[in-house]
Short mmCIF file of C-alpha atoms in Angstrom, two decimals:
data_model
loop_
_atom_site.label_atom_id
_atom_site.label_comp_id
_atom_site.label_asym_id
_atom_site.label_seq_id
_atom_site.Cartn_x
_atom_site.Cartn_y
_atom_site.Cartn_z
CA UNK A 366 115.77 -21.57 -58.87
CA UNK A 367 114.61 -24.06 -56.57
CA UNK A 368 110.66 -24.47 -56.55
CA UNK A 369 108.08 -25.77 -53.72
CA UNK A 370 105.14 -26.77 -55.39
CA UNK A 371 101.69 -26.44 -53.42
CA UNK A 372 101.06 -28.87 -51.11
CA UNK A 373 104.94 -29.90 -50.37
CA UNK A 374 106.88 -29.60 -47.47
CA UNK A 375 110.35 -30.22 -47.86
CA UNK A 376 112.40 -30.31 -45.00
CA UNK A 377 116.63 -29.39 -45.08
CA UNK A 378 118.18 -30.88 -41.62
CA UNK A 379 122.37 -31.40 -42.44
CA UNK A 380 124.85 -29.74 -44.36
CA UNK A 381 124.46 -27.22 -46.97
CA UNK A 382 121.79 -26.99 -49.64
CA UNK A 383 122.28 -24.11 -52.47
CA UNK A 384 119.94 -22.46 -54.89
CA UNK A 385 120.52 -19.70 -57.02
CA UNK A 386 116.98 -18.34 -55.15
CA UNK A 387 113.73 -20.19 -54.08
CA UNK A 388 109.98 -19.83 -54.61
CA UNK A 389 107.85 -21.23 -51.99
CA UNK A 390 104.51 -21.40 -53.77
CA UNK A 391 101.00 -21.60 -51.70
CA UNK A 392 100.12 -23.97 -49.46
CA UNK A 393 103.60 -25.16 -49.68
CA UNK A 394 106.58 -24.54 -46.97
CA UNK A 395 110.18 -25.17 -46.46
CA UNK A 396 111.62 -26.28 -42.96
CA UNK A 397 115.22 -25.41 -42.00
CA UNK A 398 115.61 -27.79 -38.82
CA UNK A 399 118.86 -27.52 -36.53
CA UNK A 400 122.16 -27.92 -37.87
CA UNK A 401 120.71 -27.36 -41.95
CA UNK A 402 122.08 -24.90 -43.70
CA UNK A 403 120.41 -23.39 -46.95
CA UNK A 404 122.60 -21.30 -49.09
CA UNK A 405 120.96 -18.75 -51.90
CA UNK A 406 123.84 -17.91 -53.92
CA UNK A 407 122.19 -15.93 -56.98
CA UNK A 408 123.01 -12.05 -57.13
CA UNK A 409 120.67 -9.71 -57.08
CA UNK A 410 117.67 -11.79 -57.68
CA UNK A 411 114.31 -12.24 -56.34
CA UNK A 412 113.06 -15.79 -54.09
CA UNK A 413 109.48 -15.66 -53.86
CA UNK A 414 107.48 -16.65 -50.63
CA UNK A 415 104.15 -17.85 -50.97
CA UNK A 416 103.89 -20.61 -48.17
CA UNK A 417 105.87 -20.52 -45.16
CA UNK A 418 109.94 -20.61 -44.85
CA UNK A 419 110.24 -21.69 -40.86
CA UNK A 420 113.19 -22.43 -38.77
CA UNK A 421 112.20 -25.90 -37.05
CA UNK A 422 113.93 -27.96 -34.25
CA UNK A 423 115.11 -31.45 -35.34
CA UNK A 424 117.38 -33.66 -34.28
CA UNK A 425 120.39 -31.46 -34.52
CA UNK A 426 122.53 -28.82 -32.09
CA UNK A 427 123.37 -26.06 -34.04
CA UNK A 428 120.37 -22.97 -35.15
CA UNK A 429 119.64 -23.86 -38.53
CA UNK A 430 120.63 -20.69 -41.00
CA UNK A 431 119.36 -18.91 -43.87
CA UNK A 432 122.66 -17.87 -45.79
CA UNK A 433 123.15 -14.90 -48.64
CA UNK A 434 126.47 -14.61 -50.94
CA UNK A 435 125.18 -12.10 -52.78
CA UNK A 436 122.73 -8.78 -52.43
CA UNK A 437 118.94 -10.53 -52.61
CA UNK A 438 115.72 -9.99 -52.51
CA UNK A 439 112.75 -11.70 -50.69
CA UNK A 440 109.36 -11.08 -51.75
CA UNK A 441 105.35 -13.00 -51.37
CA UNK A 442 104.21 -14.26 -54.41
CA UNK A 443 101.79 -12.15 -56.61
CA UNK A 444 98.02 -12.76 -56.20
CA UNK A 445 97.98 -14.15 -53.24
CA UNK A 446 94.73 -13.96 -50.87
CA UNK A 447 95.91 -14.11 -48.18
CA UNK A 448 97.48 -11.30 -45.90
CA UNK A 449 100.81 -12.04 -44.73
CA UNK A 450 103.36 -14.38 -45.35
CA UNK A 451 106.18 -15.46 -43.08
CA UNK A 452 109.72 -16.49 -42.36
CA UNK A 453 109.47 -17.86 -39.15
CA UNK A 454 111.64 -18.92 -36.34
CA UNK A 455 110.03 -21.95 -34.61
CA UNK A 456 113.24 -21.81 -32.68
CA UNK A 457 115.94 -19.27 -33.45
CA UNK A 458 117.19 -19.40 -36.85
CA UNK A 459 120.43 -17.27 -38.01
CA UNK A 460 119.65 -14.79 -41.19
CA UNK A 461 123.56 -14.14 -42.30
CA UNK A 462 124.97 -12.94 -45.35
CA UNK A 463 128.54 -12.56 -46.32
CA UNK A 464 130.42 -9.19 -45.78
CA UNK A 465 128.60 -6.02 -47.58
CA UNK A 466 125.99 -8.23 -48.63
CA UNK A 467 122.18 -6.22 -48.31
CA UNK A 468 118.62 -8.56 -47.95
CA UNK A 469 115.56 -6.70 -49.04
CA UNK A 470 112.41 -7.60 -48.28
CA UNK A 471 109.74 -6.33 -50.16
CA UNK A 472 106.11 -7.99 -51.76
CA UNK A 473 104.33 -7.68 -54.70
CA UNK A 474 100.38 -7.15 -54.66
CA UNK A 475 98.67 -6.74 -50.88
CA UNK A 476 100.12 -9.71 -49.02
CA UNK A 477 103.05 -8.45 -46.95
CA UNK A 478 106.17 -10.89 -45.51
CA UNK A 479 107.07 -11.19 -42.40
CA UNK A 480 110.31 -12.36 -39.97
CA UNK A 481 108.78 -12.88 -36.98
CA UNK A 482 109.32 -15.04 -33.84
CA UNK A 483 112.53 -16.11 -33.22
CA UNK A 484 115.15 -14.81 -35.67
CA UNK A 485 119.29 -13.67 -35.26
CA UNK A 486 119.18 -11.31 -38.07
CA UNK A 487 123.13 -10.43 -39.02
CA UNK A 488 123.21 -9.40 -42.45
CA UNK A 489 121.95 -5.78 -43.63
CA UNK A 490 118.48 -5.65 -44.29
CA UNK A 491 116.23 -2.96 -46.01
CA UNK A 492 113.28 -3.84 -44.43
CA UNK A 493 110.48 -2.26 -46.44
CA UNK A 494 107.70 -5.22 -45.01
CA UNK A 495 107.52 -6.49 -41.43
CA UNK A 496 110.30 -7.58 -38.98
CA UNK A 497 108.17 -8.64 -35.63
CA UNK A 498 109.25 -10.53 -32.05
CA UNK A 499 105.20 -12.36 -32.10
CA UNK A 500 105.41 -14.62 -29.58
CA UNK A 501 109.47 -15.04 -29.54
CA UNK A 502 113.13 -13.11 -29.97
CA UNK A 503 113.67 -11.51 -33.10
CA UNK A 504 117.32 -10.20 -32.68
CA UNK A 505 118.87 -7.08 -34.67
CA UNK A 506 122.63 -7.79 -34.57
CA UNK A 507 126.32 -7.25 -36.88
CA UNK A 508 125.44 -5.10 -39.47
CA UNK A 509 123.34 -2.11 -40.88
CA UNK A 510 119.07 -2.23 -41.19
CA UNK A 511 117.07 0.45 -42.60
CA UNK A 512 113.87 0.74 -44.39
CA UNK A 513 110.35 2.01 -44.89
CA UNK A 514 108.17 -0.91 -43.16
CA UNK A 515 107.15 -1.97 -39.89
CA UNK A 516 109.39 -2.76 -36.58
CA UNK A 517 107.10 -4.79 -34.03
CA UNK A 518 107.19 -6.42 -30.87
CA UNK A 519 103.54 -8.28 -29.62
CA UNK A 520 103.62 -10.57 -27.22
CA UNK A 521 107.48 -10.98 -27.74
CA UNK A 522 110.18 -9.24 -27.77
CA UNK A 523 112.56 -6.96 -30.68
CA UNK A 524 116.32 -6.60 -29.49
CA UNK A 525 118.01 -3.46 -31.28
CA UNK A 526 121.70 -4.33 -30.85
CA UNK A 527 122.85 -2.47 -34.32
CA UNK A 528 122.30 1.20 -36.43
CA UNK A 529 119.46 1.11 -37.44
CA UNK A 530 118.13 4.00 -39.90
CA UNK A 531 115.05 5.27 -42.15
CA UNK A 532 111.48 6.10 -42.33
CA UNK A 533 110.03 2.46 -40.94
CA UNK A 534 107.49 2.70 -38.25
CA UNK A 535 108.31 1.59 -34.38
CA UNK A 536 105.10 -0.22 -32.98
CA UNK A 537 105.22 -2.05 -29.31
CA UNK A 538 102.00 -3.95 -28.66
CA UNK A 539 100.06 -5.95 -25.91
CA UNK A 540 103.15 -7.65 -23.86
CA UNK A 541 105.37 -6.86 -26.27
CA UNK A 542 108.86 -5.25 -25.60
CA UNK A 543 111.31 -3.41 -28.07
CA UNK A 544 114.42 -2.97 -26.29
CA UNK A 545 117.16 -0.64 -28.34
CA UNK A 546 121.00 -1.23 -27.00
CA UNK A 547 121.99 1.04 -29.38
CA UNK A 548 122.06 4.63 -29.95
CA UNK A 549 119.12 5.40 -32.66
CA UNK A 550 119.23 8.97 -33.93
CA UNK A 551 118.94 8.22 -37.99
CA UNK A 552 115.30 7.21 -37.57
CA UNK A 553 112.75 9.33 -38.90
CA UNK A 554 109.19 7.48 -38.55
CA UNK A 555 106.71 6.97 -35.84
CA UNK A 556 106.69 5.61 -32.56
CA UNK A 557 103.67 3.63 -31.11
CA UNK A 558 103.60 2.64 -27.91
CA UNK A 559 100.51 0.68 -27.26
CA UNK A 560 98.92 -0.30 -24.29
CA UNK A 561 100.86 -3.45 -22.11
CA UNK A 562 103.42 -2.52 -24.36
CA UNK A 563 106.75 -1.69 -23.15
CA UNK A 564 109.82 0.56 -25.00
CA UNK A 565 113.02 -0.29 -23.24
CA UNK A 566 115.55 2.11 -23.35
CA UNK A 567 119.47 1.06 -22.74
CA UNK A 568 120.39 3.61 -25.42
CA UNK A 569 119.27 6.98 -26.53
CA UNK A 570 116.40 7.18 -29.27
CA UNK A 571 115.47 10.09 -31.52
CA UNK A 572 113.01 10.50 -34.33
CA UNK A 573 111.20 13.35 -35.79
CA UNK A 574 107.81 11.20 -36.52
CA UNK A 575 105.07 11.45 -34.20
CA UNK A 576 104.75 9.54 -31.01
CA UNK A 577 101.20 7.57 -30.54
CA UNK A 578 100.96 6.38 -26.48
CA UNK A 579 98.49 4.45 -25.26
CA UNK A 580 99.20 3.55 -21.67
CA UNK A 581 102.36 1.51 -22.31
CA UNK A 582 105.66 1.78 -20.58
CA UNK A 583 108.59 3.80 -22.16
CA UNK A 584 111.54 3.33 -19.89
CA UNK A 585 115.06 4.81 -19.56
CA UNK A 586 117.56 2.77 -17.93
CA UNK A 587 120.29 4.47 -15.42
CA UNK A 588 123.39 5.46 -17.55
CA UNK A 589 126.21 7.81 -17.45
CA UNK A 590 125.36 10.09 -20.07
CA UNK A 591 122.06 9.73 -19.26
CA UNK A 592 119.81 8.10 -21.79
CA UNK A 593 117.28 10.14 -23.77
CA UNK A 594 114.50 9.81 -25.61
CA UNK A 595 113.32 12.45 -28.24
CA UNK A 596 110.34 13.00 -30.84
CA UNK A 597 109.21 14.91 -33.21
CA UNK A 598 111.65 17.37 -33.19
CA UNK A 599 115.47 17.57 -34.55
CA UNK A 600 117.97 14.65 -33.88
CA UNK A 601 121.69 15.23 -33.06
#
């Protein structure tokens, strides 16, 4: 394991660093700027994420990337007092994992992680914590999510581009858009729909969970079949 003490911030800008996993305590963070790589090799194991794990620019070209051999898990520290943490793209950063590889994200105690801002997320991900576009691009692409937790756009933008399936929760906030370019019918939680929020629909979407709208915009685009969108009831 490769540990962050409090109050450093260590910075990976070339090539390839590799740890079995991390732990990022509090008050610490860990920058991936362009062109760095970081590599967490150890299977099935936990890296722990008490400060901040951000995708920075540098002086580099190419999106710096968070890279998984194995299945993993990312979790917040325990005890922690405060209420989120975050992986964050400062610019876009690439979450990729090698074939049939799974990320879960899960925390321990009542601070909940985050990927927010500007993320490419290609590997599979059970996302049982947060996965928001704040302020930025978070990007669903390549292969398989699912999960129990929270799928957000506020004042940014989610891009659905892949299958995505489970009992998470939909939310589209204050100019915030989610915008699903693929067919979702294998979702099964709630969709809110908040006000200056807006659910854009280049695909067909279907859940059983209850829909919460609050003066938002939920819009079909023009398609041959048309699009639909379906709730609370049975999904094809």
């Amino acid at each position: 394991m490769a540990y962050i003490d409090a109050g450093f911030h260590v910075k990976i800008d070339v090539n390839t660093a590799k740890a079995k996993s991390i732990e990022i305590a509090e008050d610490a963070d860990l920058s991936l700027e362009r062109d760095g790589i970081l590599t967490l090799h150890g299977d099935g194991v936990t890296s722990l994420i008490g400060g901040d794990l951000k995708f920075v620019a540098g002086s580099g070209s190419s999106d710096p990337v968070l890279h998984f051999t194995n299945n993993h898990t990312l979790s917040t520290i325990p005890n922690l007092q405060i209420p989120a943490r975050k992986v964050l793209g400062e610019v876009q950063g690439v979450v990729r994992g090698d074939s049939g590889k799974v990320l879960t994200l899960t925390h321990s105690g009542s601070s909940r992680l985050a990927l927010m801002k500007n993320l490419l997320i290609e590997i599979a991900l059970v996302n049982n914590e947060v996965v928001n576009g704040d302020y930025g691009t978070n990007t669903l692409a390549d292969n398989l999510k699912s999960g129990s937790g929270l799928w957000k756009a506020t004042n940014g933008t989610l891009v659905v581009n892949v299958q995505v399936e489970g009992g998470g929760t939909w939310e589209v906030g204050a100019d915030g858009t989610i915008e699903v370019n693929m067919d979702l019918s294998d979702i099964t939680g709630a969709i809110h729909v908040r006000n200056g929020g807006t659910l854009l629909l280049n695909a067909s979407m279907c859940s059983p969970g209850a829909l919460d709208f609050e003066e938002g915009v939920i819009e079909l685009a023009a398609a041959t079949p048309a699009i639909t969108f379906s709730i609370g009831g049975g999904c094809p």
